[in-house]
Amino acid sequence: MIATYATLLTITVALVGASPMALTQGEIAQDKRQMYKFCDDDAWKVEHGTILSGTCRADDGLIRPESIDLNQCLGNANGKLVHLPGGGYANSCDTSPGAHHFSSGTTVCTYCTAGDGSSSETCIAIDDFASVNDGRLTCRG
């Protein structure tokens, strides 16, 4: 009887430990980064030069408008958009009205100047510099 109880307890603990609902903090953080799961790919736009706006879904299902300042998330590394907290990409990239466009829904593009003075189009995936948590869009740290 005791051996049967111990076996049953071991099986129960093993099943609970293997539950698909048990996610690590890293898995939760990775899941929250993926924009396509929480934000509308077709709603992204850049307004007022550097403000990325879109709609994102909170954990309770509520859809809300969200925005972040790209100038606080992105930098220019020799003509390429890169994730850089505090960024300042607007100093050397085109932020004029209509300068930004989107490629494949969640990739933002504009023109940036390289160290040699040349300008070329550069793009970066929103997932590479921003995250969404409970529907709130933020620059990644």
mmCIF file with all atom_site columns, C-alpha atoms in Angstrom:
data_model
loop_
_atom_site.group_PDB
_atom_site.id
_atom_site.type_symbol
_atom_site.label_atom_id
_atom_site.label_alt_id
_atom_site.label_comp_id
_atom_site.label_asym_id
_atom_site.label_entity_id
_atom_site.label_seq_id
_atom_site.pdbx_PDB_ins_code
_atom_site.Cartn_x
_atom_site.Cartn_y
_atom_site.Cartn_z
_atom_site.occupancy
_atom_site.B_iso_or_equiv
_atom_site.pdbx_formal_charge
_atom_site.auth_seq_id
_atom_site.auth_comp_id
_atom_site.auth_asym_id
_atom_site.auth_atom_id
_atom_site.pdbx_PDB_model_num
ATOM 1   C CA . MET A 1 1   ? 0.000  0.000  0.000   1.00 0.00 ? 1   MET A CA 1
ATOM 2   C CA . ILE A 1 2   ? 2.771  2.462  0.900   1.00 0.00 ? 2   ILE A CA 1
ATOM 3   C CA . ALA A 1 3   ? 4.698  1.538  -2.274  1.00 0.00 ? 3   ALA A CA 1
ATOM 4   C CA . THR A 1 4   ? 1.555  2.108  -4.369  1.00 0.00 ? 4   THR A CA 1
ATOM 5   C CA . TYR A 1 5   ? 0.981  5.501  -2.759  1.00 0.00 ? 5   TYR A CA 1
ATOM 6   C CA . ALA A 1 6   ? 4.620  6.492  -3.323  1.00 0.00 ? 6   ALA A CA 1
ATOM 7   C CA . THR A 1 7   ? 4.387  5.437  -6.980  1.00 0.00 ? 7   THR A CA 1
ATOM 8   C CA . LEU A 1 8   ? 1.164  7.401  -7.434  1.00 0.00 ? 8   LEU A CA 1
ATOM 9   C CA . LEU A 1 9   ? 2.705  10.462 -5.777  1.00 0.00 ? 9   LEU A CA 1
ATOM 10  C CA . THR A 1 10  ? 5.802  10.210 -8.005  1.00 0.00 ? 10  THR A CA 1
ATOM 11  C CA . ILE A 1 11  ? 3.680  9.960  -11.160 1.00 0.00 ? 11  ILE A CA 1
ATOM 12  C CA . THR A 1 12  ? 1.508  12.909 -10.091 1.00 0.00 ? 12  THR A CA 1
ATOM 13  C CA . VAL A 1 13  ? 4.546  15.097 -9.368  1.00 0.00 ? 13  VAL A CA 1
ATOM 14  C CA . ALA A 1 14  ? 6.108  14.110 -12.707 1.00 0.00 ? 14  ALA A CA 1
ATOM 15  C CA . LEU A 1 15  ? 2.922  14.979 -14.596 1.00 0.00 ? 15  LEU A CA 1
ATOM 16  C CA . VAL A 1 16  ? 2.554  18.338 -12.878 1.00 0.00 ? 16  VAL A CA 1
ATOM 17  C CA . GLY A 1 17  ? 6.219  19.138 -13.542 1.00 0.00 ? 17  GLY A CA 1
ATOM 18  C CA . ALA A 1 18  ? 5.779  18.285 -17.228 1.00 0.00 ? 18  ALA A CA 1
ATOM 19  C CA . SER A 1 19  ? 2.677  20.441 -17.597 1.00 0.00 ? 19  SER A CA 1
ATOM 20  C CA . PRO A 1 20  ? 2.736  22.583 -20.753 1.00 0.00 ? 20  PRO A CA 1
ATOM 21  C CA . MET A 1 21  ? 1.458  25.494 -18.636 1.00 0.00 ? 21  MET A CA 1
ATOM 22  C CA . ALA A 1 22  ? 4.698  25.631 -16.638 1.00 0.00 ? 22  ALA A CA 1
ATOM 23  C CA . LEU A 1 23  ? 6.803  28.168 -18.544 1.00 0.00 ? 23  LEU A CA 1
ATOM 24  C CA . THR A 1 24  ? 10.110 29.582 -17.415 1.00 0.00 ? 24  THR A CA 1
ATOM 25  C CA . GLN A 1 25  ? 10.561 33.336 -17.065 1.00 0.00 ? 25  GLN A CA 1
ATOM 26  C CA . GLY A 1 26  ? 12.770 33.232 -20.167 1.00 0.00 ? 26  GLY A CA 1
ATOM 27  C CA . GLU A 1 27  ? 10.052 31.501 -22.187 1.00 0.00 ? 27  GLU A CA 1
ATOM 28  C CA . ILE A 1 28  ? 7.479  34.035 -21.018 1.00 0.00 ? 28  ILE A CA 1
ATOM 29  C CA . ALA A 1 29  ? 9.799  36.935 -21.881 1.00 0.00 ? 29  ALA A CA 1
ATOM 30  C CA . GLN A 1 30  ? 10.539 35.441 -25.315 1.00 0.00 ? 30  GLN A CA 1
ATOM 31  C CA . ASP A 1 31  ? 6.817  34.946 -25.994 1.00 0.00 ? 31  ASP A CA 1
ATOM 32  C CA . LYS A 1 32  ? 6.039  38.559 -25.014 1.00 0.00 ? 32  LYS A CA 1
ATOM 33  C CA . ARG A 1 33  ? 8.642  39.861 -27.496 1.00 0.00 ? 33  ARG A CA 1
ATOM 34  C CA . GLN A 1 34  ? 6.907  38.331 -30.492 1.00 0.00 ? 34  GLN A CA 1
ATOM 35  C CA . MET A 1 35  ? 4.833  41.151 -31.951 1.00 0.00 ? 35  MET A CA 1
ATOM 36  C CA . TYR A 1 36  ? 2.842  38.969 -34.325 1.00 0.00 ? 36  TYR A CA 1
ATOM 37  C CA . LYS A 1 37  ? 1.246  37.254 -31.317 1.00 0.00 ? 37  LYS A CA 1
ATOM 38  C CA . PHE A 1 38  ? 0.066  40.465 -29.647 1.00 0.00 ? 38  PHE A CA 1
ATOM 39  C CA . CYS A 1 39  ? 0.025  43.344 -32.161 1.00 0.00 ? 39  CYS A CA 1
ATOM 40  C CA . ASP A 1 40  ? -1.732 43.899 -35.491 1.00 0.00 ? 40  ASP A CA 1
ATOM 41  C CA . ASP A 1 41  ? 0.887  43.667 -38.277 1.00 0.00 ? 41  ASP A CA 1
ATOM 42  C CA . ASP A 1 42  ? -1.230 45.833 -40.571 1.00 0.00 ? 42  ASP A CA 1
ATOM 43  C CA . ALA A 1 43  ? -1.739 48.693 -38.098 1.00 0.00 ? 43  ALA A CA 1
ATOM 44  C CA . TRP A 1 44  ? 1.868  49.911 -37.701 1.00 0.00 ? 44  TRP A CA 1
ATOM 45  C CA . LYS A 1 45  ? 2.654  53.488 -38.732 1.00 0.00 ? 45  LYS A CA 1
ATOM 46  C CA . VAL A 1 46  ? 5.233  56.140 -37.917 1.00 0.00 ? 46  VAL A CA 1
ATOM 47  C CA . GLU A 1 47  ? 3.779  59.508 -36.953 1.00 0.00 ? 47  GLU A CA 1
ATOM 48  C CA . HIS A 1 48  ? 5.327  62.859 -36.040 1.00 0.00 ? 48  HIS A CA 1
ATOM 49  C CA . GLY A 1 49  ? 8.729  61.795 -37.344 1.00 0.00 ? 49  GLY A CA 1
ATOM 50  C CA . THR A 1 50  ? 9.720  59.110 -34.844 1.00 0.00 ? 50  THR A CA 1
ATOM 51  C CA . ILE A 1 51  ? 6.589  57.816 -33.068 1.00 0.00 ? 51  ILE A CA 1
ATOM 52  C CA . LEU A 1 52  ? 5.820  54.177 -33.903 1.00 0.00 ? 52  LEU A CA 1
ATOM 53  C CA . SER A 1 53  ? 2.104  53.530 -33.375 1.00 0.00 ? 53  SER A CA 1
ATOM 54  C CA . GLY A 1 54  ? 0.053  50.370 -33.569 1.00 0.00 ? 54  GLY A CA 1
ATOM 55  C CA . THR A 1 55  ? -2.586 48.325 -31.798 1.00 0.00 ? 55  THR A CA 1
ATOM 56  C CA . CYS A 1 56  ? -1.726 45.561 -29.349 1.00 0.00 ? 56  CYS A CA 1
ATOM 57  C CA . ARG A 1 57  ? -3.754 43.017 -27.386 1.00 0.00 ? 57  ARG A CA 1
ATOM 58  C CA . ALA A 1 58  ? -3.524 42.848 -23.604 1.00 0.00 ? 58  ALA A CA 1
ATOM 59  C CA . ASP A 1 59  ? -3.546 39.516 -21.797 1.00 0.00 ? 59  ASP A CA 1
ATOM 60  C CA . ASP A 1 60  ? -7.259 40.008 -21.030 1.00 0.00 ? 60  ASP A CA 1
ATOM 61  C CA . GLY A 1 61  ? -8.010 40.387 -24.769 1.00 0.00 ? 61  GLY A CA 1
ATOM 62  C CA . LEU A 1 62  ? -8.488 44.175 -24.742 1.00 0.00 ? 62  LEU A CA 1
ATOM 63  C CA . ILE A 1 63  ? -7.131 45.830 -27.910 1.00 0.00 ? 63  ILE A CA 1
ATOM 64  C CA . ARG A 1 64  ? -5.493 49.192 -27.271 1.00 0.00 ? 64  ARG A CA 1
ATOM 65  C CA . PRO A 1 65  ? -3.516 51.765 -29.243 1.00 0.00 ? 65  PRO A CA 1
ATOM 66  C CA . GLU A 1 66  ? 0.160  51.818 -28.291 1.00 0.00 ? 66  GLU A CA 1
ATOM 67  C CA . SER A 1 67  ? 3.155  53.907 -29.307 1.00 0.00 ? 67  SER A CA 1
ATOM 68  C CA . ILE A 1 68  ? 6.867  54.336 -28.623 1.00 0.00 ? 68  ILE A CA 1
ATOM 69  C CA . ASP A 1 69  ? 9.449  56.893 -29.700 1.00 0.00 ? 69  ASP A CA 1
ATOM 70  C CA . LEU A 1 70  ? 11.822 55.184 -32.133 1.00 0.00 ? 70  LEU A CA 1
ATOM 71  C CA . ASN A 1 71  ? 14.455 57.796 -31.302 1.00 0.00 ? 71  ASN A CA 1
ATOM 72  C CA . GLN A 1 72  ? 14.629 56.236 -27.818 1.00 0.00 ? 72  GLN A CA 1
ATOM 73  C CA . CYS A 1 73  ? 15.013 52.681 -29.206 1.00 0.00 ? 73  CYS A CA 1
ATOM 74  C CA . LEU A 1 74  ? 17.123 52.943 -32.356 1.00 0.00 ? 74  LEU A CA 1
ATOM 75  C CA . GLY A 1 75  ? 20.558 54.143 -33.341 1.00 0.00 ? 75  GLY A CA 1
ATOM 76  C CA . ASN A 1 76  ? 22.445 54.453 -36.610 1.00 0.00 ? 76  ASN A CA 1
ATOM 77  C CA . ALA A 1 77  ? 25.558 52.266 -36.895 1.00 0.00 ? 77  ALA A CA 1
ATOM 78  C CA . ASN A 1 78  ? 27.316 53.431 -40.066 1.00 0.00 ? 78  ASN A CA 1
ATOM 79  C CA . GLY A 1 79  ? 24.102 53.665 -42.070 1.00 0.00 ? 79  GLY A CA 1
ATOM 80  C CA . LYS A 1 80  ? 22.286 50.704 -40.477 1.00 0.00 ? 80  LYS A CA 1
ATOM 81  C CA . LEU A 1 81  ? 19.389 50.876 -38.014 1.00 0.00 ? 81  LEU A CA 1
ATOM 82  C CA . VAL A 1 82  ? 20.325 49.071 -34.790 1.00 0.00 ? 82  VAL A CA 1
ATOM 83  C CA . HIS A 1 83  ? 18.703 48.536 -31.405 1.00 0.00 ? 83  HIS A CA 1
ATOM 84  C CA . LEU A 1 84  ? 20.266 51.087 -29.068 1.00 0.00 ? 84  LEU A CA 1
ATOM 85  C CA . PRO A 1 85  ? 18.495 52.232 -25.887 1.00 0.00 ? 85  PRO A CA 1
ATOM 86  C CA . GLY A 1 86  ? 18.452 56.029 -25.920 1.00 0.00 ? 86  GLY A CA 1
ATOM 87  C CA . GLY A 1 87  ? 19.272 55.698 -29.638 1.00 0.00 ? 87  GLY A CA 1
ATOM 88  C CA . GLY A 1 88  ? 19.179 59.054 -31.340 1.00 0.00 ? 88  GLY A CA 1
ATOM 89  C CA . TYR A 1 89  ? 18.803 57.672 -34.864 1.00 0.00 ? 89  TYR A CA 1
ATOM 90  C CA . ALA A 1 90  ? 16.922 60.834 -35.896 1.00 0.00 ? 90  ALA A CA 1
ATOM 91  C CA . ASN A 1 91  ? 20.241 62.729 -35.944 1.00 0.00 ? 91  ASN A CA 1
ATOM 92  C CA . SER A 1 92  ? 21.368 60.860 -39.082 1.00 0.00 ? 92  SER A CA 1
ATOM 93  C CA . CYS A 1 93  ? 18.313 59.057 -40.490 1.00 0.00 ? 93  CYS A CA 1
ATOM 94  C CA . ASP A 1 94  ? 15.368 60.399 -42.467 1.00 0.00 ? 94  ASP A CA 1
ATOM 95  C CA . THR A 1 95  ? 12.388 61.063 -40.199 1.00 0.00 ? 95  THR A CA 1
ATOM 96  C CA . SER A 1 96  ? 10.496 63.378 -42.538 1.00 0.00 ? 96  SER A CA 1
ATOM 97  C CA . PRO A 1 97  ? 6.786  62.618 -43.117 1.00 0.00 ? 97  PRO A CA 1
ATOM 98  C CA . GLY A 1 98  ? 6.464  59.502 -45.259 1.00 0.00 ? 98  GLY A CA 1
ATOM 99  C CA . ALA A 1 99  ? 10.146 58.541 -44.900 1.00 0.00 ? 99  ALA A CA 1
ATOM 100 C CA . HIS A 1 100 ? 9.392  55.335 -42.992 1.00 0.00 ? 100 HIS A CA 1
ATOM 101 C CA . HIS A 1 101 ? 7.721  52.335 -44.558 1.00 0.00 ? 101 HIS A CA 1
ATOM 102 C CA . PHE A 1 102 ? 7.127  48.757 -43.473 1.00 0.00 ? 102 PHE A CA 1
ATOM 103 C CA . SER A 1 103 ? 8.403  45.584 -45.046 1.00 0.00 ? 103 SER A CA 1
ATOM 104 C CA . SER A 1 104 ? 6.636  42.298 -44.249 1.00 0.00 ? 104 SER A CA 1
ATOM 105 C CA . GLY A 1 105 ? 4.406  43.903 -41.616 1.00 0.00 ? 105 GLY A CA 1
ATOM 106 C CA . THR A 1 106 ? 6.778  44.153 -38.665 1.00 0.00 ? 106 THR A CA 1
ATOM 107 C CA . THR A 1 107 ? 9.961  45.529 -40.222 1.00 0.00 ? 107 THR A CA 1
ATOM 108 C CA . VAL A 1 108 ? 10.381 49.319 -40.258 1.00 0.00 ? 108 VAL A CA 1
ATOM 109 C CA . CYS A 1 109 ? 12.574 50.940 -42.927 1.00 0.00 ? 109 CYS A CA 1
ATOM 110 C CA . THR A 1 110 ? 14.032 54.394 -43.600 1.00 0.00 ? 110 THR A CA 1
ATOM 111 C CA . TYR A 1 111 ? 17.181 55.979 -45.058 1.00 0.00 ? 111 TYR A CA 1
ATOM 112 C CA . CYS A 1 112 ? 20.249 56.548 -42.880 1.00 0.00 ? 112 CYS A CA 1
ATOM 113 C CA . THR A 1 113 ? 23.574 58.251 -43.533 1.00 0.00 ? 113 THR A CA 1
ATOM 114 C CA . ALA A 1 114 ? 26.804 56.267 -43.148 1.00 0.00 ? 114 ALA A CA 1
ATOM 115 C CA . GLY A 1 115 ? 30.127 57.642 -41.930 1.00 0.00 ? 115 GLY A CA 1
ATOM 116 C CA . ASP A 1 116 ? 31.259 58.302 -45.515 1.00 0.00 ? 116 ASP A CA 1
ATOM 117 C CA . GLY A 1 117 ? 28.216 60.522 -46.119 1.00 0.00 ? 117 GLY A CA 1
ATOM 118 C CA . SER A 1 118 ? 26.357 58.042 -48.323 1.00 0.00 ? 118 SER A CA 1
ATOM 119 C CA . SER A 1 119 ? 22.700 57.353 -47.613 1.00 0.00 ? 119 SER A CA 1
ATOM 120 C CA . SER A 1 120 ? 20.928 54.047 -48.112 1.00 0.00 ? 120 SER A CA 1
ATOM 121 C CA . GLU A 1 121 ? 17.759 52.297 -47.066 1.00 0.00 ? 121 GLU A CA 1
ATOM 122 C CA . THR A 1 122 ? 18.010 50.265 -43.892 1.00 0.00 ? 122 THR A CA 1
ATOM 123 C CA . CYS A 1 123 ? 15.410 48.153 -42.089 1.00 0.00 ? 123 CYS A CA 1
ATOM 124 C CA . ILE A 1 124 ? 15.021 46.572 -38.664 1.00 0.00 ? 124 ILE A CA 1
ATOM 125 C CA . ALA A 1 125 ? 12.416 44.151 -37.302 1.00 0.00 ? 125 ALA A CA 1
ATOM 126 C CA . ILE A 1 126 ? 10.271 45.647 -34.545 1.00 0.00 ? 126 ILE A CA 1
ATOM 127 C CA . ASP A 1 127 ? 10.919 42.485 -32.489 1.00 0.00 ? 127 ASP A CA 1
ATOM 128 C CA . ASP A 1 128 ? 14.628 43.411 -32.467 1.00 0.00 ? 128 ASP A CA 1
ATOM 129 C CA . PHE A 1 129 ? 14.118 46.631 -30.479 1.00 0.00 ? 129 PHE A CA 1
ATOM 130 C CA . ALA A 1 130 ? 10.666 46.549 -28.852 1.00 0.00 ? 130 ALA A CA 1
ATOM 131 C CA . SER A 1 131 ? 8.612  44.232 -26.701 1.00 0.00 ? 131 SER A CA 1
ATOM 132 C CA . VAL A 1 132 ? 4.987  43.977 -25.717 1.00 0.00 ? 132 VAL A CA 1
ATOM 133 C CA . ASN A 1 133 ? 3.830  42.938 -22.267 1.00 0.00 ? 133 ASN A CA 1
ATOM 134 C CA . ASP A 1 134 ? 0.136  42.813 -21.408 1.00 0.00 ? 134 ASP A CA 1
ATOM 135 C CA . GLY A 1 135 ? -0.557 44.958 -24.469 1.00 0.00 ? 135 GLY A CA 1
ATOM 136 C CA . ARG A 1 136 ? 1.977  47.656 -23.544 1.00 0.00 ? 136 ARG A CA 1
ATOM 137 C CA . LEU A 1 137 ? 4.626  48.435 -26.156 1.00 0.00 ? 137 LEU A CA 1
ATOM 138 C CA . THR A 1 138 ? 8.088  49.411 -24.873 1.00 0.00 ? 138 THR A CA 1
ATOM 139 C CA . CYS A 1 139 ? 11.647 49.763 -26.111 1.00 0.00 ? 139 CYS A CA 1
ATOM 140 C CA . ARG A 1 140 ? 13.741 46.786 -25.042 1.00 0.00 ? 140 ARG A CA 1
ATOM 141 C CA . GLY A 1 141 ? 16.443 47.598 -22.530 1.00 0.00 ? 141 GLY A CA 1
#
